[in-house]
Coordinates of C-alpha atoms and ligand atoms in Angstrom, one line a residue:
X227 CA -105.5 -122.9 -54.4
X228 CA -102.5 -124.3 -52.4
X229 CA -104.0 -125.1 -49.3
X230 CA -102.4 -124.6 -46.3
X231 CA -103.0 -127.5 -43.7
X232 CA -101.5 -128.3 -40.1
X233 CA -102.4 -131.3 -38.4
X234 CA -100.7 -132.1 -35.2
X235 CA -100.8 -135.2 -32.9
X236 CA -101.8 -137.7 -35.7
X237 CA -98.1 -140.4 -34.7
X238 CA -97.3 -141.3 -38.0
X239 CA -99.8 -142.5 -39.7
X240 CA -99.3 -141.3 -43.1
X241 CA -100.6 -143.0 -46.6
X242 CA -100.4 -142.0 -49.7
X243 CA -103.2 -140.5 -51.8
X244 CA -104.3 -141.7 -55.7
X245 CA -103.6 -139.2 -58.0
X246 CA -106.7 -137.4 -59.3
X247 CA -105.9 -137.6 -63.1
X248 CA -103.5 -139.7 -65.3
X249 CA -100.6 -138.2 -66.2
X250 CA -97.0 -140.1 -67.2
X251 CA -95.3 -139.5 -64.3
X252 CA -91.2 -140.2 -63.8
X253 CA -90.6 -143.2 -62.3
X254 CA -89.1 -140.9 -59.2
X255 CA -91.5 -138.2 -59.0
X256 CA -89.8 -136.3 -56.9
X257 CA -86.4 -136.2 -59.0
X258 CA -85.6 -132.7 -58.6
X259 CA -85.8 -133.3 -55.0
X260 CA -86.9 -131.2 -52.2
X261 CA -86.7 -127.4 -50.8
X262 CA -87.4 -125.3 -48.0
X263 CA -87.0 -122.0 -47.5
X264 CA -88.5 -118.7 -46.2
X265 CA -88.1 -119.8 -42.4
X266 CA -90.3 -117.7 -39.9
X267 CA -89.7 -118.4 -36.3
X268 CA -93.1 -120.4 -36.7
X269 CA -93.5 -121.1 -40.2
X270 CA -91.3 -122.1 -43.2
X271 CA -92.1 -123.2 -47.1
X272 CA -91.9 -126.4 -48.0
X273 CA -91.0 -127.2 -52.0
X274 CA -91.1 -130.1 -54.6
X275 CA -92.4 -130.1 -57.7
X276 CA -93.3 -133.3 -59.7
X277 CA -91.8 -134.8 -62.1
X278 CA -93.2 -136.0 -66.1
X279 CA -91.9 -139.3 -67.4
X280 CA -90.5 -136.8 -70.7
X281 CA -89.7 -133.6 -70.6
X282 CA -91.4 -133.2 -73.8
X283 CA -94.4 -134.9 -72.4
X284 CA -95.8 -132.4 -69.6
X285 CA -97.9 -133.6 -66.6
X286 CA -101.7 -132.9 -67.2
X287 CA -103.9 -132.2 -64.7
X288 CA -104.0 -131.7 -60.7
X289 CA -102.2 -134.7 -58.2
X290 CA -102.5 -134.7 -54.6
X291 CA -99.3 -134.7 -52.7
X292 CA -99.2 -135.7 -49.4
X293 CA -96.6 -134.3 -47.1
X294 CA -95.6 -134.4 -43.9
X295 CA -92.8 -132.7 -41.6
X296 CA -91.9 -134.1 -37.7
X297 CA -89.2 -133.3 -35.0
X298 CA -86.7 -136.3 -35.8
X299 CA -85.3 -137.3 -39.3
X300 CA -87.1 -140.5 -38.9
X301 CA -90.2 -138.3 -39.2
X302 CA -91.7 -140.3 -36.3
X303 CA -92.7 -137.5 -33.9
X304 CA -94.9 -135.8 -36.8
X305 CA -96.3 -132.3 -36.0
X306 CA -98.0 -131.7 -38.8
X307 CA -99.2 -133.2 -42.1
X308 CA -101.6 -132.7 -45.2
X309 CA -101.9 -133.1 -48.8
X310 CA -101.5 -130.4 -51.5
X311 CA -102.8 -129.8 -55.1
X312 CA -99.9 -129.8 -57.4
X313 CA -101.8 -128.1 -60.4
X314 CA -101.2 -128.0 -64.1
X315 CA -100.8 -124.0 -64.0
X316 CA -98.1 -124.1 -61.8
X317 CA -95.7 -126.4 -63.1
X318 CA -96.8 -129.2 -60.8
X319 CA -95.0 -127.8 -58.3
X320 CA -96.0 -127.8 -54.4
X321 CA -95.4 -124.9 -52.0
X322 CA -96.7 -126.1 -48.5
X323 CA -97.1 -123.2 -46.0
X324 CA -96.7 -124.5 -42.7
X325 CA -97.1 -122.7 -39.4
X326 CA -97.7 -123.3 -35.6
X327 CA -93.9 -124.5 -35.8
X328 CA -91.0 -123.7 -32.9
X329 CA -88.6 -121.1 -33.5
X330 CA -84.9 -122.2 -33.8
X331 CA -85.3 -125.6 -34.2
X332 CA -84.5 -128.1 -36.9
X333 CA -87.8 -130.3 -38.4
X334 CA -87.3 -133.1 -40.9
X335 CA -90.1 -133.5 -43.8
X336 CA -91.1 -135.8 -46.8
X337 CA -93.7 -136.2 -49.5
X338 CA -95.1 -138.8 -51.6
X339 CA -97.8 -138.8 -54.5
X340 CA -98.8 -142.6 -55.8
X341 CA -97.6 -144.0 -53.3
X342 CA -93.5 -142.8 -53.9
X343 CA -91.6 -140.9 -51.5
X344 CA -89.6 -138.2 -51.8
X345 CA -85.8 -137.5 -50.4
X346 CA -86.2 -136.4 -47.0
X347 CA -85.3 -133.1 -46.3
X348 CA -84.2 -131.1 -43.1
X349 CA -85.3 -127.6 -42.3
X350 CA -84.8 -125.0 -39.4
X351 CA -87.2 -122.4 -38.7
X352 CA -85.9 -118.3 -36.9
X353 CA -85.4 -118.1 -33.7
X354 CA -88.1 -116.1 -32.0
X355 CA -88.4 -112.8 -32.7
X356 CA -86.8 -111.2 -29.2
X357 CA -84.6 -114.7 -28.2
X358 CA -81.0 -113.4 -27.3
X359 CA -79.4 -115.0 -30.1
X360 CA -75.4 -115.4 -29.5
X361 CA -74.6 -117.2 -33.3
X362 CA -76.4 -117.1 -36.7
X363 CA -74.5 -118.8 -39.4
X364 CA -75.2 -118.3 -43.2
X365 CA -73.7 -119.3 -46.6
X366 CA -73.9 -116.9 -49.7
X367 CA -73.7 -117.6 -52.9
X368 CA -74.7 -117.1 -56.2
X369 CA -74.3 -117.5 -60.1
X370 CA -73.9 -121.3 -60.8
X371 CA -73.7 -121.5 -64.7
X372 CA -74.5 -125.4 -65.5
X373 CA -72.1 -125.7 -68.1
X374 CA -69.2 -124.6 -66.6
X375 CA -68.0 -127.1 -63.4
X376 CA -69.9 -129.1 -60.9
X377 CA -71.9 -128.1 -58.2
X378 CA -69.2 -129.5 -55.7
X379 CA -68.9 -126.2 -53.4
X380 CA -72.9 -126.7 -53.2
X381 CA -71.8 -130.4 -51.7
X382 CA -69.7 -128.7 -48.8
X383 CA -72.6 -126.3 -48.1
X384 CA -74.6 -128.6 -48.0
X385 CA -72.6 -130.5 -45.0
X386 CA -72.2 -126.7 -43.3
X387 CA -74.2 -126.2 -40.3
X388 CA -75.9 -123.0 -41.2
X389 CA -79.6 -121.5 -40.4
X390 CA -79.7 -120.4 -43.7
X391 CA -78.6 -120.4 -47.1
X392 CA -78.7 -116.7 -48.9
X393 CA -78.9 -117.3 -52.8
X394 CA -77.7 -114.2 -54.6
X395 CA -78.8 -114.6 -58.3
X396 CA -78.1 -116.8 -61.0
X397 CA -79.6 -119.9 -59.8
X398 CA -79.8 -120.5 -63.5
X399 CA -78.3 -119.0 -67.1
X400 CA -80.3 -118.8 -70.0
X401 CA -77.5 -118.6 -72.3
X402 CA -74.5 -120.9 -72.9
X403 CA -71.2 -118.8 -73.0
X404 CA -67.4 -119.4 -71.4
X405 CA -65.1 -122.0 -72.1
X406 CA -64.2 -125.5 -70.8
X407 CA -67.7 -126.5 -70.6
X408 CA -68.1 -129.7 -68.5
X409 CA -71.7 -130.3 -69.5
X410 CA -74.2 -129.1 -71.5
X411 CA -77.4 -126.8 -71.3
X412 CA -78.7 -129.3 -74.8
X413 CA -81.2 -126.4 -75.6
X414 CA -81.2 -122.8 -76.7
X415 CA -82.2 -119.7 -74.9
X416 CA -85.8 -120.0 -73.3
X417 CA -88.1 -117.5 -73.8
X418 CA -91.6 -119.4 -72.9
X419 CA -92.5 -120.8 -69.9
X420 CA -91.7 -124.5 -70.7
X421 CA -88.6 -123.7 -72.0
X422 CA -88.0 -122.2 -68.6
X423 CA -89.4 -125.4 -66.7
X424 CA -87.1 -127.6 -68.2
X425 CA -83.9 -125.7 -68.1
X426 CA -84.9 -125.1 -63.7
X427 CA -85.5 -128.9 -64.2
X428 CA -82.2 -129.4 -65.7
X429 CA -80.3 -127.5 -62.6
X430 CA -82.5 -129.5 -60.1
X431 CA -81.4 -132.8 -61.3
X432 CA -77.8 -132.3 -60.0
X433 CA -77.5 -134.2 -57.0
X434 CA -75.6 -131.7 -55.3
X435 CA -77.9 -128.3 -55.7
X436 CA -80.4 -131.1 -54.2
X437 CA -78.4 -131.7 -51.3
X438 CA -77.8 -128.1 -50.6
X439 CA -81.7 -127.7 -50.8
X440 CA -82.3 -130.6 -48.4
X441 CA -79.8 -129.2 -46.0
X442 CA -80.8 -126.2 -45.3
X443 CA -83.5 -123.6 -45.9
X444 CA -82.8 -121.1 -48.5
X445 CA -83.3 -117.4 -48.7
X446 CA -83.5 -116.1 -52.1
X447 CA -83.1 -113.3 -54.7
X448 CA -82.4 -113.2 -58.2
X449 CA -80.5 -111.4 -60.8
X450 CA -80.5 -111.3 -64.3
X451 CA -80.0 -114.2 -65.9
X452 CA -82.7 -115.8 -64.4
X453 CA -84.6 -114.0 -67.7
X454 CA -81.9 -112.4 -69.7
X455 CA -78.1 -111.2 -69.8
X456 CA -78.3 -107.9 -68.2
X457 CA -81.9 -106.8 -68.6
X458 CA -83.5 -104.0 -66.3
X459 CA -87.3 -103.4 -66.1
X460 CA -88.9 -104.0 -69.6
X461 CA -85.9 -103.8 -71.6
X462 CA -83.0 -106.2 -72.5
X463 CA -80.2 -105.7 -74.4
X464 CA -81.4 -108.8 -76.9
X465 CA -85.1 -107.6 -76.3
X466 CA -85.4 -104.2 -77.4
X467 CA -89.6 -104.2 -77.6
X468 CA -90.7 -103.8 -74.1
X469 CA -94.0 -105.6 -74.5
X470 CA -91.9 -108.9 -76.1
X471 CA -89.8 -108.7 -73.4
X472 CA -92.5 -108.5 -70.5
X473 CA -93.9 -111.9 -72.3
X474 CA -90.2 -113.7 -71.4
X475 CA -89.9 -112.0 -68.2
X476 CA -93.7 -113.3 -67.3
X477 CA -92.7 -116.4 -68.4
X478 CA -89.5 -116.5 -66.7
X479 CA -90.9 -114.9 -63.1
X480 CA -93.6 -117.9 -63.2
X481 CA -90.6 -120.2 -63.3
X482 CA -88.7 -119.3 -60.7
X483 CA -91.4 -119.0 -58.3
X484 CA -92.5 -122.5 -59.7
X485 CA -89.4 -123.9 -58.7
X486 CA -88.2 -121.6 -55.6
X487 CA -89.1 -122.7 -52.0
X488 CA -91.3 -119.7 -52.0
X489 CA -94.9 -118.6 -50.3
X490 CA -98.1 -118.6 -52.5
X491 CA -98.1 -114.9 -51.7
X492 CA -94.9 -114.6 -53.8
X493 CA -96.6 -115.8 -57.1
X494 CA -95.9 -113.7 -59.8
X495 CA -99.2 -111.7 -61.2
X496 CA -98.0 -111.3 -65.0
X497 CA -94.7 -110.1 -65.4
X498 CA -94.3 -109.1 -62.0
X499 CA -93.2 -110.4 -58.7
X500 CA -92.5 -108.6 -55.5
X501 CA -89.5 -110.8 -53.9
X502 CA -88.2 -108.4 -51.7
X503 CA -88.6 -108.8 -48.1
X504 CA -87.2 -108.7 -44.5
X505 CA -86.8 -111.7 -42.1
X506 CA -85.5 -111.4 -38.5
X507 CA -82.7 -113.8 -36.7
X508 CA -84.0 -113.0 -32.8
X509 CA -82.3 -109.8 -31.6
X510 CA -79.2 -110.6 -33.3
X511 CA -80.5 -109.5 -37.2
X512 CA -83.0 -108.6 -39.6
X513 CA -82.0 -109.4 -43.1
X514 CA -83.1 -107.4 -45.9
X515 CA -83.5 -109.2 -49.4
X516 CA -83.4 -106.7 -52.3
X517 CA -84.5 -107.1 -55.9
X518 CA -82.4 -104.7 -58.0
X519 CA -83.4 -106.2 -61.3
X520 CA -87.6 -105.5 -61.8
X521 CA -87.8 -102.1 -61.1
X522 CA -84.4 -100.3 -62.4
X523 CA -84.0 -97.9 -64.8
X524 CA -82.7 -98.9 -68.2
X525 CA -79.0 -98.7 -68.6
X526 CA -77.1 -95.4 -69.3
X527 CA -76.3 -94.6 -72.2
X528 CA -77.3 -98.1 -74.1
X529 CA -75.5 -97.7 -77.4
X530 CA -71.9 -96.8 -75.5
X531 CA -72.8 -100.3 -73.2
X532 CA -73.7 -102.5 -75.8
X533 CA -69.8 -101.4 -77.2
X534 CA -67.7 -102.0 -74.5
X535 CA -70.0 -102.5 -71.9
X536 CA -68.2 -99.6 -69.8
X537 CA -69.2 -96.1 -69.3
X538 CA -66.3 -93.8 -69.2
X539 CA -68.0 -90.1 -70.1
X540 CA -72.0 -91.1 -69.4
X541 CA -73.9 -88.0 -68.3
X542 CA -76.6 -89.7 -67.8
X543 CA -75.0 -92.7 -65.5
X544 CA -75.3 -89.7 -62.8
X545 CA -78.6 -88.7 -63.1
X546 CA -80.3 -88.2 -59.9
X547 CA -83.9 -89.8 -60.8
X548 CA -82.1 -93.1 -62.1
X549 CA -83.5 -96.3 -59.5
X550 CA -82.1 -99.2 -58.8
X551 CA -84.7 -100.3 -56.7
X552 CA -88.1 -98.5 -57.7
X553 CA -89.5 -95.9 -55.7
X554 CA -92.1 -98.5 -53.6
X555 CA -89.0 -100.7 -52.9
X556 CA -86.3 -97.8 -52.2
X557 CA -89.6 -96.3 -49.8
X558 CA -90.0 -99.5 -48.0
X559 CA -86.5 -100.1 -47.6
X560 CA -85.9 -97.0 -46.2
X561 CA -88.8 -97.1 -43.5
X562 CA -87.7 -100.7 -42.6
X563 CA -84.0 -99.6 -41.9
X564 CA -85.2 -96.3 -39.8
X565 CA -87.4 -99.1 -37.8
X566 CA -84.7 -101.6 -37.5
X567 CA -84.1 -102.9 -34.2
X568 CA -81.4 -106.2 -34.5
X569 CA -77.6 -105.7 -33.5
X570 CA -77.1 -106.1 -37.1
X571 CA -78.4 -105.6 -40.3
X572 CA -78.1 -107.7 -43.3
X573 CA -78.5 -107.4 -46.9
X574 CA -78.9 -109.9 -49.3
X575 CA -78.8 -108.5 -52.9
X576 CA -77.3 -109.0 -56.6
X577 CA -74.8 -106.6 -57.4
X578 CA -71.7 -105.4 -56.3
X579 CA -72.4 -102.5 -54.3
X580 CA -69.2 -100.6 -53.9
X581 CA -67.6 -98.5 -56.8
X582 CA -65.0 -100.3 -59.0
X583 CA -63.5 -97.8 -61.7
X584 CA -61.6 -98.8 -63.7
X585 CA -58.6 -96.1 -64.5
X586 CA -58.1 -95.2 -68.3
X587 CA -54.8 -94.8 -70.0
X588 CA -56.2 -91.6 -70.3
X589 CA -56.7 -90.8 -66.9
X590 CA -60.6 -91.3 -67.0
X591 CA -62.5 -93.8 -64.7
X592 CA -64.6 -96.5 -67.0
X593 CA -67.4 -98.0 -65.1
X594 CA -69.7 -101.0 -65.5
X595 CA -72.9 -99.6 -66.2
X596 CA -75.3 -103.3 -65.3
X597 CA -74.2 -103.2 -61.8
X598 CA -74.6 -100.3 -58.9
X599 CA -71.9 -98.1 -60.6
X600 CA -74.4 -97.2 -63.3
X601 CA -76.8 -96.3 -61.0
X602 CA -74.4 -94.3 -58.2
X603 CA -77.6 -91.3 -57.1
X604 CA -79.7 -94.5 -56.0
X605 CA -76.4 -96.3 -54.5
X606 CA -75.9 -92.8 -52.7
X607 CA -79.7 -92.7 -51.6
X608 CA -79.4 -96.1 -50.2
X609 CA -75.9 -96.1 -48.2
X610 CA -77.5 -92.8 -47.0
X611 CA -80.5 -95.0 -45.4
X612 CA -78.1 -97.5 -44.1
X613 CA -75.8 -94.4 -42.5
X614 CA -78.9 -93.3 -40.8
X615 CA -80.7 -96.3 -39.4
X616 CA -80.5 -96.6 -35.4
X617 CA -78.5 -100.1 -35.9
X618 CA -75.2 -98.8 -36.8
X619 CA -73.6 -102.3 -38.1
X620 CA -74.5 -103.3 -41.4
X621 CA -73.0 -106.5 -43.6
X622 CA -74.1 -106.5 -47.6
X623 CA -73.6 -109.8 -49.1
X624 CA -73.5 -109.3 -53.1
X625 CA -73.4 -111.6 -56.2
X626 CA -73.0 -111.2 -60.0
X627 CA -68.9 -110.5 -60.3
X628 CA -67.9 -114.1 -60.0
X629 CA -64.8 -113.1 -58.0
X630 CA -64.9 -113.0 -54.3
X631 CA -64.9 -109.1 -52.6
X632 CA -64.5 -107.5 -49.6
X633 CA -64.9 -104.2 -49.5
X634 CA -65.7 -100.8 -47.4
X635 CA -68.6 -98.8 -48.9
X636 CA -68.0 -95.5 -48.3
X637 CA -70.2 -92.5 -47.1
X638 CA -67.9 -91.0 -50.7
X639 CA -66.0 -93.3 -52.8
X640 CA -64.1 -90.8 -54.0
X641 CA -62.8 -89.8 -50.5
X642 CA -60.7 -92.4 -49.1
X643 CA -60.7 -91.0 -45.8
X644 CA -64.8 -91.1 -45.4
X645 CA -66.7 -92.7 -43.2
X646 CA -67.0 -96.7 -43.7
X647 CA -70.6 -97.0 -43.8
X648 CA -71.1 -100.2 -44.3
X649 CA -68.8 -103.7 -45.1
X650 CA -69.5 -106.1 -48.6
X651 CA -68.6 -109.0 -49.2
X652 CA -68.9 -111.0 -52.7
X653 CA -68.9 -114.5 -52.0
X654 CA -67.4 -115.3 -55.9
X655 CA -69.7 -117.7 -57.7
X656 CA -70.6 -121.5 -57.5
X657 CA -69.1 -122.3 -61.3
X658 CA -69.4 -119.1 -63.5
X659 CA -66.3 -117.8 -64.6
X660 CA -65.0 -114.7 -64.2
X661 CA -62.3 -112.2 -63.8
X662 CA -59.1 -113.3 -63.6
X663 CA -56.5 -112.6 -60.3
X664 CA -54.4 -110.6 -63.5
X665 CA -57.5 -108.3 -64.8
X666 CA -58.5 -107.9 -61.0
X667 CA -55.2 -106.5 -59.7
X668 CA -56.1 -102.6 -61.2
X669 CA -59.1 -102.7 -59.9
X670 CA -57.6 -103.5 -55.7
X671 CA -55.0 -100.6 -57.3
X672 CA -57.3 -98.1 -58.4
X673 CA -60.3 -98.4 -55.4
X674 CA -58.8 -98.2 -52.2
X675 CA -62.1 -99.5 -50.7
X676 CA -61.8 -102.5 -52.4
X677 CA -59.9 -103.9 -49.7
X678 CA -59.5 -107.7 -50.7
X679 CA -60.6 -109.5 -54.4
X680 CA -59.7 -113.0 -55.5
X681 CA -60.1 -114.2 -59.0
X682 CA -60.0 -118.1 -60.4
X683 CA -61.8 -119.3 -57.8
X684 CA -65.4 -121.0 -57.1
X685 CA -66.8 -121.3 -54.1
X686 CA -69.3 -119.1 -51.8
X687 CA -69.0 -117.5 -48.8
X688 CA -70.2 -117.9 -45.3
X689 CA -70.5 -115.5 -42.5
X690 CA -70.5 -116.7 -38.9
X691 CA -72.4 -113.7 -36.6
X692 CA -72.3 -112.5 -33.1
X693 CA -72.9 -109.7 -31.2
X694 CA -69.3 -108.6 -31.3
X695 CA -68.3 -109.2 -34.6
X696 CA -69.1 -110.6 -38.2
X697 CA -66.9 -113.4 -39.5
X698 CA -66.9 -113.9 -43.3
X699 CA -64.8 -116.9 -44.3
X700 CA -64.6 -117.5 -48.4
X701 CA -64.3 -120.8 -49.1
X702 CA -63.2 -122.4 -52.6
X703 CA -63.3 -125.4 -54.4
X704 CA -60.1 -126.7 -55.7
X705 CA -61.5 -127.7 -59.0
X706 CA -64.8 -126.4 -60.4
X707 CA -64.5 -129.3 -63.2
X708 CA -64.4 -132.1 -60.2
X709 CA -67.6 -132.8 -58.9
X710 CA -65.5 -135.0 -56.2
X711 CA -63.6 -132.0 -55.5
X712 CA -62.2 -130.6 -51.6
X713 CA -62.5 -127.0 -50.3
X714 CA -60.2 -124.3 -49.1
X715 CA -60.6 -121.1 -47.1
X716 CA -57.9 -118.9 -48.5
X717 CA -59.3 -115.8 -47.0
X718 CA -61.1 -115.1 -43.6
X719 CA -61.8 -111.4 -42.4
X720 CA -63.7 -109.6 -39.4
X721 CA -65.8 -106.9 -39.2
X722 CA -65.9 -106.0 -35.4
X723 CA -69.2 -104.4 -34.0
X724 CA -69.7 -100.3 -33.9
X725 CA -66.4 -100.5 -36.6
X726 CA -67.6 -101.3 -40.2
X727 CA -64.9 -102.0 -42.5
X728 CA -63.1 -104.9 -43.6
X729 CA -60.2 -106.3 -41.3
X730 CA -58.1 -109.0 -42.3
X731 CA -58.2 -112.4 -39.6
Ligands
FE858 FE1 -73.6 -114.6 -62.9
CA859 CA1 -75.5 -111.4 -63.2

């Protein structure tokens, strides 16, 4: 078991442990560096995972890793401290729970096995549950394909003062694709769980996806390439035999837990793991992380998709039984928005939410079937919710489209003049390429909701909250291929309080 420890009032007296088996460890353990994430207003998870001299040479056996988090980033004023097993069955990873911490302060921590420290790492846990909060601060982001630019807008998040980062899905890609590449992935798709360890292990080695983890705690979600291109439930498009599939998807769940700052009640039992879950910011927000990948329903009309991967005539696309979030998740969702009690409510999911049909020369609207437009009874089901909880402002931060959105999601898409429910925004994607400002143009044209998308660009977004009013700035590097490279904001927009909708600042 991970054991959970807190020792307080110890100074900082802190020595390092033997490990308990021999194993050829690297000669900096801790190379993938550190994590945190999941902050409570008393609690947060603290991440490293060690690190095998070869890749192709796994750790054996169980090390103790001490660890230790204090008030100041010289970790002198210590407030808590403890050792944790980093076993064989987990990756060697180490997922330290600790509680009895302040709400809405920053705390600086560090670990060391054989006597080798880590990086040190700064965290900040919630505010308290009912503190009058007057500013949260978050970045979004999402899809960071290795191959295709440097990590450099994860630098400038990284030097953001935030409470949180909100990652959207695609932390990794199990398949090489696009042009240009910078670097290389070295190995083919993985389907078993090493294969998995080492291509997380390959994304953790860049110095500035460490940074971005030391900086801040991180909120997370995944989508679908964190197993494979455009999979839902038990089937992928590549994986047509359900119980094959479930293997990879075991295997790849167990990863990303293994490398996630995530709690030991988050580990994956087989091929599942529930990651939703709600966190509250004081009495400014509760945010609401969905999963939209486990629990779908297959794709409509699978042969058309795998064609041209739009639906244009797709009976079944509008079938009222299809999920998107599975009927446990779309029940607790909706019981926690008819409960919620923040001035605002976030959500923090994969796919772009609002429609984007795509006009035919023929006059007939083609839609993507792998995001919410194939699934538009459950999007209906769930803007519903939103329309009827008692907090009446509501911000969705998306992923997946590697182009940055803004949009209104409407009551009925296909009535400009209905109620805004709700405002989006699609904070592009860290490298992965995408569409193109030209082949994103129709779109803007043909779905008047869509009130803002930029194309070419790689970056994230962040969203600056108060009680009045949401600011969501989108900020872009200007060269995913220079991991040296500046940032822009070419778009900042407002969504004022008791008036959801997108308005241009
Ligand atoms: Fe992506
Ligand atoms: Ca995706």
């Amino acid at each position: 078991m991970l054991r959970r420890s807190f020792v307080a009032g110890l100074g900082a007296l802190w020595l390092p442990s033997l490990a308990r088996a021999e194993a050829p460890l690297a000669d900096n353990p801790f190379g993938l560096g550190v994590a945190s994430g999941h902050p409570r207003s008393d609690s947060v998870v603290l991440w490293t995972r060690l690190l095998a001299a070869e890749p192709t040479q796994p750790l054996t056996g169980t090390y103790a890793v001490d660890w230790v988090i204090a008030e100041d980033e010289r970790l002198t004023r210590v407030v808590g401290h403890g050792q944790a097993a980093a076993e064989a069955r987990w990756g060697h990873s180490v997922h330290v729970e600790v509680d009895g911490l302040k709400p809405g302060r920053p705390y600086w921590y560090r670990f060391a096995v054989n006597g080798k420290g880590s990086a040190i790492g700064r965290t900040l846990t919630a505010p308290g549950p009912d503190e009058r909060v007057p500013l949260l601060k978050f970045a979004f982001a999402s899809c960071q394909q290795y191959e295709q630019g440097y990590y450099a807008a994860l630098r400038h998040m990284a030097g953001e003062e935030l409470n949180a980062v909100l990652f959207l899905g695609d932390y990794i890609y199990e398949i090489s694709w696009g042009r240009n590449h910078v670097r290389r992935h070295g190995t083919g798709r993985p389907t078993l769980l090493f294969e998995f360890r080492n291509r997380y292990a390959l994304y953790k080695s860049d110095p500035d996806l460490q940074a971005a983890h030391a900086a801040h705690p991180w909120i997370v979600t995944w989508d679908d390439h964190e197993v494979a291109n455009d999979y839902a439930d038990d089937l992928s498009p590549n994986d047509l035999d359900p119980g094959q599939f479930l293997k990879i998807r075991a295997a790849a769940y167990q990863a990303y837990w293994e490398h996630m700052p995530l709690p030991a009640s988050m580990q994956p039992k087989g091929p599942s793991l529930r990651l939703y879950d709600r966190y509250r910011f004081g009495d400014l927000a509760e945010l609401f992380v969905i999963d939209d990948r486990q629990y779908r329903s297959h794709n409509a009309c699978h042969a058309e998709l795998t064609r041209d991967r739009m639906l244009v005539d797709c009976a079944e696309r509008l079938d009222p039984s299809r999920t998107m979030l599975g009927a446990e998740q779309e029940t607790w969702f909706a019981d926690a928005l008819k409960r919620a009690s923040g001035r605002w409510n976030l959500l923090a999911q994969q796919t772009l939410m609002a429609e984007a049909g795509r006009l035919n020369k023929d006059g007939k609207r083609a839609f993507w079937g792998d995001g919410w437009d194939g699934y538009p009874a459950a999007r209906q089901k769930l803007l519903d919710v939103v329309a009827a909880s008692p907090v009446k402002d509501t911000v969705v931060m998306s992923g997946d489209v590697h182009s940055f959105w803004a949009t209104d999601l409407k009551q009925d898409f296909a009535m400009p003049k209905s109620r805004t429910v709700a405002t989006e925004f699609v904070g592009g994607s860290v490298t992965s390429q995408g569409f193109s400002n030209k082949r994103l143009q129709p779109l803007l044209h043909d779905n008047p909701h869509l009130r803002y998308g930029l194309g070419d660009a790689y970056g994230y977004g962040h969203l600056a909250l108060e009680a009045k009013a949401a600011t969501v700035s989108f900020r872009t590097v200007d060269d995913v291929r220079n991991p040296k490279s500046g940032i822009a904001t070419p778009a900042r927009f407002v969504v004022e309080a008791g008036s959801p909708g997108v308005n241009r600042a």
